[in-house]
Coordinates of C-alpha atoms and ligand atoms in Angstrom, one line a residue:
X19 CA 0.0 0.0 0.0
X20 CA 1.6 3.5 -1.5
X21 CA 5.5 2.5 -1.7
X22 CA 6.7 5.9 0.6
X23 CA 5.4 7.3 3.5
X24 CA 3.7 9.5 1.8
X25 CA 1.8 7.4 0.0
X26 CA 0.6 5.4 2.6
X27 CA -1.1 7.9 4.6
X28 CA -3.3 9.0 1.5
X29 CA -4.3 5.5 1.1
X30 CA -4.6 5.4 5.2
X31 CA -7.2 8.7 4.5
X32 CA -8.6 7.4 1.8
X33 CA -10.6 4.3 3.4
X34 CA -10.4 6.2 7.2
X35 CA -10.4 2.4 8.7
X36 CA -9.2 2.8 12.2
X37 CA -9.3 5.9 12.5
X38 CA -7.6 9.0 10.3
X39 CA -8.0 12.4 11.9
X40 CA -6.7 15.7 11.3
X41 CA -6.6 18.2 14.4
X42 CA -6.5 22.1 13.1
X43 CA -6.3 23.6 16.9
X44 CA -2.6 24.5 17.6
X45 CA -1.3 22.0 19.8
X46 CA 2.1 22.7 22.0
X47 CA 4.9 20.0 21.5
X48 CA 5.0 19.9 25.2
X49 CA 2.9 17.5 26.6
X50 CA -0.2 18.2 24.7
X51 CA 0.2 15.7 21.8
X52 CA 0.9 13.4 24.2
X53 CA -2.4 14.0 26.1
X54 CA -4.5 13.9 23.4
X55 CA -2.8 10.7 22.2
X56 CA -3.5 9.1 25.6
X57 CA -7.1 10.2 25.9
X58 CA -8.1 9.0 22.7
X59 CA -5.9 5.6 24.3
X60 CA -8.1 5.6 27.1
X61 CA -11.6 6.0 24.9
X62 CA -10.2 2.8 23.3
X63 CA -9.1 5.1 20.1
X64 CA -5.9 4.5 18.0
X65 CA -6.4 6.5 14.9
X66 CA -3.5 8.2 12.9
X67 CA -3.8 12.0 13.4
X68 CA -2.3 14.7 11.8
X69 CA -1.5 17.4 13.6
X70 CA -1.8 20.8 11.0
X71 CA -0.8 23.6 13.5
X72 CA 1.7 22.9 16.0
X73 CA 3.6 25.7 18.0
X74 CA 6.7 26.5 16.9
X75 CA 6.9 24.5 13.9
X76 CA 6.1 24.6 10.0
X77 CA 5.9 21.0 9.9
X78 CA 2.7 19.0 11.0
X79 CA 3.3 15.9 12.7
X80 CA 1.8 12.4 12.0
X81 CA 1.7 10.3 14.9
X82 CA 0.4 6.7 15.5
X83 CA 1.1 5.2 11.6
X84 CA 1.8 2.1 13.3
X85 CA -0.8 2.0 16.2
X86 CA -2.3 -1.5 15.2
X87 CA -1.2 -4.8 13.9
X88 CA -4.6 -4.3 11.6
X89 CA -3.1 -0.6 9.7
X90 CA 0.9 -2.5 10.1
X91 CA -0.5 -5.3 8.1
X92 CA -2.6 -3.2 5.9
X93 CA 0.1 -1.3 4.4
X94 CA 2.1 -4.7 3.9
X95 CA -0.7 -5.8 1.7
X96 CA -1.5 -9.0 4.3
X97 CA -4.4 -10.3 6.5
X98 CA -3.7 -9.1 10.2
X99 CA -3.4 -12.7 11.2
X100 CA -1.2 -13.4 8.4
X101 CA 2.0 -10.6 9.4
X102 CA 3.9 -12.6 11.7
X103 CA 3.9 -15.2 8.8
X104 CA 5.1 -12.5 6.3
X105 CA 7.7 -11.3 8.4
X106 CA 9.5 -14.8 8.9
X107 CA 8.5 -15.0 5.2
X108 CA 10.1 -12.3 4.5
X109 CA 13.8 -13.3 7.0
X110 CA 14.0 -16.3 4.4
X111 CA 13.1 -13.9 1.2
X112 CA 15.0 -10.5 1.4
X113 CA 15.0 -8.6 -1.7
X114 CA 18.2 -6.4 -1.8
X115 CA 17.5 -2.5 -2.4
X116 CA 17.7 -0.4 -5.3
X117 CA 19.6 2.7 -5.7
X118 CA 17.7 5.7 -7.5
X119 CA 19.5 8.7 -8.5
X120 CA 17.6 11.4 -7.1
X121 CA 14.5 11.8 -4.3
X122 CA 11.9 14.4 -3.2
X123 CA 13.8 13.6 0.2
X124 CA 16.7 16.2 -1.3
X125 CA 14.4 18.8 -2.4
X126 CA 15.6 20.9 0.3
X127 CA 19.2 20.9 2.0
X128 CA 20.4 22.1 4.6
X129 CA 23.8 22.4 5.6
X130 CA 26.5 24.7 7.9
X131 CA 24.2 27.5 9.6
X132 CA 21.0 26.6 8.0
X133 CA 21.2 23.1 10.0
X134 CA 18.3 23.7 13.3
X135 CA 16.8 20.8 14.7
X136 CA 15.1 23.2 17.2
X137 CA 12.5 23.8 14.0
X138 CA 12.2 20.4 14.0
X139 CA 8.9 19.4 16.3
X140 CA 9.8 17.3 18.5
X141 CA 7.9 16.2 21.7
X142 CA 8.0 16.1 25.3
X143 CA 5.7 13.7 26.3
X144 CA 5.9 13.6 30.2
X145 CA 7.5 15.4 32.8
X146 CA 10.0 13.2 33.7
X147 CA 11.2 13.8 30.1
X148 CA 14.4 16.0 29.8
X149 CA 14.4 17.3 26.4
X150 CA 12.3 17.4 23.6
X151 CA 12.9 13.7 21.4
X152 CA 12.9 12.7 18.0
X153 CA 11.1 9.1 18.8
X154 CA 10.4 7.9 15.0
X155 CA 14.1 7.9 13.1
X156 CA 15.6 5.2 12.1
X157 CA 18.9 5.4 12.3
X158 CA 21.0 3.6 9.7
X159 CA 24.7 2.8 9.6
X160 CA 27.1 0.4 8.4
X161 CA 29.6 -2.4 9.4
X162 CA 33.1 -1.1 8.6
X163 CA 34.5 -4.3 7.5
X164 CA 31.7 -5.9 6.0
X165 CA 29.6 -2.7 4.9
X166 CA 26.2 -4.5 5.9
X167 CA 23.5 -2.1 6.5
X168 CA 22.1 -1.4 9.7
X169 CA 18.8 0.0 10.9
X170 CA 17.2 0.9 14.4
X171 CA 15.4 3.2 16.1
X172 CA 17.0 4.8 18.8
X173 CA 15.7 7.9 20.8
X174 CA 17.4 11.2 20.4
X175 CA 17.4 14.2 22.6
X176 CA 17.3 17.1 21.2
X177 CA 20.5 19.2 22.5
X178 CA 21.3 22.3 20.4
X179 CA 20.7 23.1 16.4
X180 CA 23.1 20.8 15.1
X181 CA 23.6 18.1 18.3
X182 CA 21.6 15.4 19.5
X183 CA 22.4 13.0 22.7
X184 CA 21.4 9.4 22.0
X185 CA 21.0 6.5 23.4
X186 CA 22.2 2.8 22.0
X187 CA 21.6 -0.3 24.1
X188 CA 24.4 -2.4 25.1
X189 CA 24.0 -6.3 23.1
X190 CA 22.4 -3.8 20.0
X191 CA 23.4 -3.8 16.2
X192 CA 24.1 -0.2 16.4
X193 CA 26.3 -0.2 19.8
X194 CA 28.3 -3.0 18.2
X195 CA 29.4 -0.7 15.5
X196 CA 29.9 2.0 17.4
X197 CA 32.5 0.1 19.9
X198 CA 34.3 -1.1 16.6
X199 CA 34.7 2.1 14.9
X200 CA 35.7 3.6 18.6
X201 CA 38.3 0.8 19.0
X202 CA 39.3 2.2 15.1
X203 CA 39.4 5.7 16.7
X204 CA 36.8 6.9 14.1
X205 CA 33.8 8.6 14.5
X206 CA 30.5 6.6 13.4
X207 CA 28.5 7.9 10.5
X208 CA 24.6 7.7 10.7
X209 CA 21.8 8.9 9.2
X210 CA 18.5 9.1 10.6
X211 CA 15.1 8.4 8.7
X212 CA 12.3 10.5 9.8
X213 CA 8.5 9.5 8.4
X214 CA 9.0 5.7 7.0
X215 CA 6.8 3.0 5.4
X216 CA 5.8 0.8 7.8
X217 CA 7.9 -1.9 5.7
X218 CA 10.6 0.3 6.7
X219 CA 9.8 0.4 10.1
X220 CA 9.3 -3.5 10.7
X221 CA 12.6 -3.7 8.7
X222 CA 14.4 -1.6 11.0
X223 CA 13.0 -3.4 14.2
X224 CA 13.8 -6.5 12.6
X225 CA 15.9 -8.9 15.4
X226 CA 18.4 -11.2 14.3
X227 CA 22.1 -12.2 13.5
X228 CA 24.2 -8.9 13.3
X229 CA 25.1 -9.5 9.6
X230 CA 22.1 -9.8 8.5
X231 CA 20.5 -6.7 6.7
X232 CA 17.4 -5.0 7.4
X233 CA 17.5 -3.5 4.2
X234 CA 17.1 -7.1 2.4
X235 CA 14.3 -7.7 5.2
X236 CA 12.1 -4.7 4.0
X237 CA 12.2 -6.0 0.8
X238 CA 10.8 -9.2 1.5
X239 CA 8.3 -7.7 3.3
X240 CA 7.3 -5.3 0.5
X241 CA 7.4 -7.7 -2.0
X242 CA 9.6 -5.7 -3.9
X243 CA 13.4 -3.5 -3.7
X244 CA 13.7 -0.6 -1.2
X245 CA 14.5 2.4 -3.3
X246 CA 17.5 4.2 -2.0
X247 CA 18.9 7.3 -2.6
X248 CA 22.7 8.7 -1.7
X249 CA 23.2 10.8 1.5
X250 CA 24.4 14.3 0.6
X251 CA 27.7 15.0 2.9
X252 CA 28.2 10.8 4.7
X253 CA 28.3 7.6 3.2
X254 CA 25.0 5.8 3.4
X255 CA 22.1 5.4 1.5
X256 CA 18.5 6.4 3.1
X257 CA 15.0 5.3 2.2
X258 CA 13.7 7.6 -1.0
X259 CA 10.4 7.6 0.3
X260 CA 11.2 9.6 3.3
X261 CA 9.9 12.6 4.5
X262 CA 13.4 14.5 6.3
X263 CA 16.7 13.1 6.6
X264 CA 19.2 14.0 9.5
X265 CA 22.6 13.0 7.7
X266 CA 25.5 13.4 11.0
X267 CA 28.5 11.8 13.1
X268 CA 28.5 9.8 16.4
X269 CA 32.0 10.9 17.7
X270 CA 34.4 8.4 19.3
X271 CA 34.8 8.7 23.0
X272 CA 32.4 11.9 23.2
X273 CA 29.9 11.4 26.4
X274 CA 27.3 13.9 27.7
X275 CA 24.6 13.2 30.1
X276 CA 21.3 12.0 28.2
X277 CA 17.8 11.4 29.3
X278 CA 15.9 10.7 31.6
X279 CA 13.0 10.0 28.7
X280 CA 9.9 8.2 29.6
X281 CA 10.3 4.9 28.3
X282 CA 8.2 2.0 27.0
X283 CA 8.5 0.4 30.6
X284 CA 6.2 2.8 32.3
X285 CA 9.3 4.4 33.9
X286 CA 11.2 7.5 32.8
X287 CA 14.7 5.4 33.1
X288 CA 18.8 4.9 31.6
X289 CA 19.6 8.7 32.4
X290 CA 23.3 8.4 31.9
X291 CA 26.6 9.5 30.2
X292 CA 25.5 9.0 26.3
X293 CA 27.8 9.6 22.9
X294 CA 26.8 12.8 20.8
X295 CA 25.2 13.2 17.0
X296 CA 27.1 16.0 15.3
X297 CA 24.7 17.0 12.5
X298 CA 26.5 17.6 8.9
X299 CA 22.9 18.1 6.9
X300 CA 19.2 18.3 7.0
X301 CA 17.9 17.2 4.2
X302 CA 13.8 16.9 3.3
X303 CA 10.9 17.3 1.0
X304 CA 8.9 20.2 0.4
X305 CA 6.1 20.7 3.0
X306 CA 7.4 17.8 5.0
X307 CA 5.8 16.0 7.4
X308 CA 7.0 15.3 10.6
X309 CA 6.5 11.6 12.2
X310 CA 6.5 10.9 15.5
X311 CA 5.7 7.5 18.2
X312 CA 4.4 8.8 21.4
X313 CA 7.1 8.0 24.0
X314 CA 6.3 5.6 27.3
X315 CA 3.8 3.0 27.3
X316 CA 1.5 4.3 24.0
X317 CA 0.4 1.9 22.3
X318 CA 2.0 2.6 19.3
X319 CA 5.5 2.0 20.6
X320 CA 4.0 -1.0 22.2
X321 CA 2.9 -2.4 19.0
X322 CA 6.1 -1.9 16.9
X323 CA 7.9 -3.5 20.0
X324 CA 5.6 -6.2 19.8
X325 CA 5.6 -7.5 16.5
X326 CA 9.0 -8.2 15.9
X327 CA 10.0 -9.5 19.0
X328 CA 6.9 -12.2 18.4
X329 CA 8.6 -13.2 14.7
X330 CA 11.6 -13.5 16.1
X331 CA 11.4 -15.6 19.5
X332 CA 9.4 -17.7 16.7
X333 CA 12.0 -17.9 14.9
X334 CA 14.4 -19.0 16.9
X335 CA 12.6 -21.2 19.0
X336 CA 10.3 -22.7 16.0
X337 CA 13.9 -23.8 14.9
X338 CA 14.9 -25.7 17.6
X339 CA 11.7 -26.9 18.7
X340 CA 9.2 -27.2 16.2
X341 CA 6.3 -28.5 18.6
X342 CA 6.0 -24.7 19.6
X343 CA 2.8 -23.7 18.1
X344 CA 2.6 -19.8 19.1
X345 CA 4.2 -17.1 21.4
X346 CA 2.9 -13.9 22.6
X347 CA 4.9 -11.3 24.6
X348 CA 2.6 -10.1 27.2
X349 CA 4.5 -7.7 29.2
X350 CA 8.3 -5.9 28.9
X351 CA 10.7 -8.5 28.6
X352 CA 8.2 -11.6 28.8
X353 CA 7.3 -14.1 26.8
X354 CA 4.7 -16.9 26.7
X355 CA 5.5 -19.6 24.6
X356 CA 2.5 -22.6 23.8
X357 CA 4.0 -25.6 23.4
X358 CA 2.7 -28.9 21.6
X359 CA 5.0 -31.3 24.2
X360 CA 6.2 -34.5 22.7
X361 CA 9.4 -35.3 25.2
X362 CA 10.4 -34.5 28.5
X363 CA 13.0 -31.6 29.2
X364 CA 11.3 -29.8 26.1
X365 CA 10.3 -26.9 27.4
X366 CA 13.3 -26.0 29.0
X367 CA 14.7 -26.0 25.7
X368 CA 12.5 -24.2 24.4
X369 CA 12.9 -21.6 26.8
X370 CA 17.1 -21.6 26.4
X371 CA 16.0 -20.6 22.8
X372 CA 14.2 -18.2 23.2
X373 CA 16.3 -16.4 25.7
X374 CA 19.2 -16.4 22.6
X375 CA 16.9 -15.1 20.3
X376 CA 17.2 -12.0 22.1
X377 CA 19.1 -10.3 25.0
X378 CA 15.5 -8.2 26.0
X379 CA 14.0 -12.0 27.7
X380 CA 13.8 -11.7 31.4
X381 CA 10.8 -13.9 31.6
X382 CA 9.8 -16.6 30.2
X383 CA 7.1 -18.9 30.6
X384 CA 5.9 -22.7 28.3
X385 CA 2.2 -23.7 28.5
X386 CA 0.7 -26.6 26.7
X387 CA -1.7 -25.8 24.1
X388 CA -4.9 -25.8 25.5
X389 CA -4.1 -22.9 27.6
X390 CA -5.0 -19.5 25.7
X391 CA -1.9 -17.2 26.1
X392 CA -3.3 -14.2 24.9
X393 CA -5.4 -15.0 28.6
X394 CA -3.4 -13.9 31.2
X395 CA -5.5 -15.1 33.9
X396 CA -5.6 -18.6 31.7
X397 CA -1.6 -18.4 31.4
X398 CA -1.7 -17.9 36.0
X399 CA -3.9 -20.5 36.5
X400 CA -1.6 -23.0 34.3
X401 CA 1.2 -21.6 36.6
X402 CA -1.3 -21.9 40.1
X403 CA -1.6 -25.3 39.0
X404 CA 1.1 -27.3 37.1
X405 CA 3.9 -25.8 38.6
X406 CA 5.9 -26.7 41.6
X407 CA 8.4 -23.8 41.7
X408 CA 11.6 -25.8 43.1
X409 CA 11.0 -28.4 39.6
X410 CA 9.8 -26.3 37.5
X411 CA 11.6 -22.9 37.5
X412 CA 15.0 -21.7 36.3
X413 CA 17.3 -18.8 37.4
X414 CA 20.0 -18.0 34.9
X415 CA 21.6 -15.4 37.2
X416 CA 23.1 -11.9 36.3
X417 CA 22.9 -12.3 32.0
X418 CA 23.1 -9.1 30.3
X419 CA 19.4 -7.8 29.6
X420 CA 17.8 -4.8 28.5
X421 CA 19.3 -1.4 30.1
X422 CA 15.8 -0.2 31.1
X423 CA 15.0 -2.8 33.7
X424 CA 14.2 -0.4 36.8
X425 CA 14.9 -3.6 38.8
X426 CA 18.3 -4.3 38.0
X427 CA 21.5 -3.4 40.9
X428 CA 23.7 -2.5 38.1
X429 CA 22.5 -1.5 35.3
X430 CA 21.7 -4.0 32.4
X431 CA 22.4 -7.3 34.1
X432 CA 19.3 -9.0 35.4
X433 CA 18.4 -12.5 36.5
X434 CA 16.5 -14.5 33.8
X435 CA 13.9 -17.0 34.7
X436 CA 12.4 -19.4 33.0
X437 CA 8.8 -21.3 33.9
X438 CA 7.7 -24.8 32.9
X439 CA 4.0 -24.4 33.1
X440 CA 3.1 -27.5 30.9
X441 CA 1.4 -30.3 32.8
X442 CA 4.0 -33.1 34.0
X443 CA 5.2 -35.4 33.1
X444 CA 2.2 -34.7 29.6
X445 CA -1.1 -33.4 29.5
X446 CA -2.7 -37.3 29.0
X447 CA -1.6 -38.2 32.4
X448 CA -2.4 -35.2 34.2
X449 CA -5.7 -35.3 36.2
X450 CA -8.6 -34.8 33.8
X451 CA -10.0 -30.8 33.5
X452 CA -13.5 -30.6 35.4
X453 CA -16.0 -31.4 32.3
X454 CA -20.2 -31.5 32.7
X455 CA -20.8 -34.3 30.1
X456 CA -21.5 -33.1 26.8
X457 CA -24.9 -34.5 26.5
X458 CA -25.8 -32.7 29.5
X459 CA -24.7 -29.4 28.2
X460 CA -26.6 -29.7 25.2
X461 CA -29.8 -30.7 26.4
X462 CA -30.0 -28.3 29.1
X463 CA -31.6 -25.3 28.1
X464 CA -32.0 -22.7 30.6
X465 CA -35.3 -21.7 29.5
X466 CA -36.7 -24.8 30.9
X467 CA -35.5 -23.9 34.0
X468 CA -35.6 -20.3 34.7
X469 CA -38.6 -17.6 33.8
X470 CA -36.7 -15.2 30.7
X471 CA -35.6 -11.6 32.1
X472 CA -35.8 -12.7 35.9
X473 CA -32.0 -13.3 36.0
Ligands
LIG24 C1 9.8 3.7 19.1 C2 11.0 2.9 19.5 C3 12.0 3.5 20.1 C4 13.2 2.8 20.4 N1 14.2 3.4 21.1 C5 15.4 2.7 21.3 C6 16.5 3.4 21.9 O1 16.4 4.6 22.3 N2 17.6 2.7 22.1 C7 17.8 1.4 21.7 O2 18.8 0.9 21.9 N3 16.7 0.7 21.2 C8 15.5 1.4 21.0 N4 14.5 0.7 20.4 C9 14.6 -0.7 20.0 C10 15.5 -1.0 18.9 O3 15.2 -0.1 17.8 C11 15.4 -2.4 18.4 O4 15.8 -3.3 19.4 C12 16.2 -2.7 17.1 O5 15.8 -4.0 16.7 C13 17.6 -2.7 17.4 O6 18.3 -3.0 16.2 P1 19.8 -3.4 16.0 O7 20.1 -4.5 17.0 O8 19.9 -3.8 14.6 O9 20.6 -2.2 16.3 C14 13.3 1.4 20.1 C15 12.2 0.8 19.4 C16 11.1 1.5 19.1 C17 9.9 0.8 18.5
LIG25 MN1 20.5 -5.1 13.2

């Protein structure tokens, strides 16, 4: 649906399904788009909404583009129950990108004193927020040695005109090539994507082996090449379909203090010492418009979380233990895994999967397959009663996990656990579920029984 980002929001107008607003008030940058985001939340609401006017800024902002798995897998052309299928699809199937010669994403550039990221509008959602933050760029880079592309998102605090703090997990893509191009002594170049495709998106979010490029993945989602364009002033290649480019250098050894930023944990967390983006160019269409994820817990940032961390974990643990039917993550680093069991010590290994399919696991928990694990309150009462927690849980202490566990004693290493909530020693010989005979069900009819409307 619509190749750039542009395209796919007149599409996303055109048929309005969940939800396509446009908001003429002038809204302030801080904290109102993020109120207005979370009361629509809270009525149950996800729809994209433009934002025409906002304070301080020519640009209007698009937020929520990838609120739902429904509009994610509408863009990629795919039933909504059919996306984590393309996505795997897709990690098998990457179509490399294509390089085009010129882009509306260079219409206008902007370099030396004309560079000001202050015109850029970019939020504060909550109080606990430090800055204003670009939330929706995807930053790419490139291996040095093997020149395989990279893509995340990473947030980015906006510092001064032409700097930006930002901040790179530890165990990430993007961290590993920054360590190798400090250990060179070489500052990293980057440049960051601002209003993407949802195939671009998904691509950048992508998990997997470090040599393996998003770019290709995008392709296999879209069914067809990326087009690529040439930065103007580093040497990378951006998405032609964007809206406004930030082209820059992480510096080697360069620490300033960055956040605190409300993350997707529900805490505003990782405040610490950060490296620094030295913009070179803006570069960006005419009449661009601005994207932007609310920060914290919207769900927005929960969704694109969400959907490739499921592909992933079924990835890797599909491949290793093909009895595993589904898996859901349910909360921050936690995943449910439903298991077909065919052998003893199976869902441990399971489990050990899954935890190496990505350093984010803290949790992790198998069921058998007749518990629902979108249920939570199914998921506890396979733990309340198949469990016995000296057989059936695992501690893996201090592993390196996600930097934004508020839990941790030093920062970044946590205790992963693993639960076996499958029935021992198999579902057959556990005791029988409480059943009312089938017969019974059938013919009872509670009309018989009790007067209509008194109950
Ligand atoms: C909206 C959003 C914001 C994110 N912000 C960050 C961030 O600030 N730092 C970070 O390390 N990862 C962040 N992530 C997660 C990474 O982008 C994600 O783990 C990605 O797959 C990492 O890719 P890499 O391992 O190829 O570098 C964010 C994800 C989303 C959806
Ligand atoms: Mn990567």
């Amino acid at each position: 649906m619509g190749e750039d980002f542009r395209g796919f929001l007149d599409a996303m107008e055109e048929t309005k399904e969940g939800g396509f607003i446009r908001i003429k008030k002038e809204v302030d940058t801080r904290y109102e788009v993020a109120a207005i985001v979370k009361k629509l939340e809270q009525a149950r609401k996800i729809p994209i909404i433009i934002f025409e006017n906002v304070k301080g800024s020519s640009m209007p902002v698009a937020v929520n583009c990838n609120g739902t798995r429904g509009r994610v897998a509408r863009a990629l052309g795919v039933p909504k129950k059919d996306l984590e299928k393309r996505i795997i699809h897709a990690f098998k199937n990457p179509i490399p990108p294509l390089e085009v010669s010129n882009s509306h994403v260079q219409e206008i550039v902007l370099t030396g004193e004309d560079i000001d990221l202050t015109r850029l509008p970019a939020m504060t959602y909550h109080d606990t927020d430090v800055a204003p933050y670009i939330t929706a760029g995807v930053v790419f880079a490139k291996d040095p040695s093997t020149g395989v592309n990279n893509l995340s998102y990473n947030r980015l605090m906006v510092k001064e005109k032409d700097r930006l703090g930002i901040f790179m997990t530890v165990g990430k893509h993007l961290n590993a090539i920054y360590t190798k191009m400090e250990d060179m002594g070489e500052p990293m170049e980057v440049a960051i994507s601002i209003g993407n495709h949802p195939s671009v998106s998904l691509g950048a979010l992508a998990i997997g082996p470090y040599d393996e490029d998003e770019l290709g993945i995008i392709g296999g989602l879209k069914g067809s090449p990326l087009e690529m364009v040439k930065c103007k002033t580093v040497d990378l290649m951006v998405p032609a379909g964007s809206e406004i480019v930030i082209e820059a250098e992480i510096e080697p050894f360069t620490r300033e203090k960055e956040g605190p930023f409300s993350e997707f944990t529900g805490y505003a967390l990782a405040e610490g010492q950060n490296p620094v983006v030295r913009v070179k160019a803006i570069t960006h269409r005419r009449n661009p418009i601005y994207q932007d994820i609310c920060g914290g817990q919207s769900r927005e940032h929960l969704v694109m979380a969400t959907i490739p961390m499921e592909a992933n974990y079924l990835r890797s643990v599909q491949s290793a233990v093909p009895e595993v039917k589904a898996v859901r993550v349910s909360a921050p680093f936690t995943l449910v895994i439903s298991l077909k069991k065919k052998y003893e010590g199976q869902a441990r290994l399971a489990m050990l999967s899954a935890f190496s399919g990505d350093l984010y696991l803290k949790h992790c928990i198998v069921v058998d397959t007749d518990i629902d694990i979108h249920n939570l309150q199914h998921v506890f009462w396979a733990i309340a009663t198949r469990v016995q927690a000296d057989r059936d849980i695992f501690i893996i202490p201090r592993v390196r996990g996600s930097s934004l566990d508020p839990s941790a004693e030093t920062m970044g290493v946590v205790d992963k656990m693993g639960i076996d909530a499958t029935a021992k020693p198999d579902l057959d010989r556990f005791p029988p579920k409480n059943r009312i005979p089938k017969e019974v069900m059938e013919r009872i009819n509670l009309k018989d029984y009790i007067e209509e409307g008194s109950w």
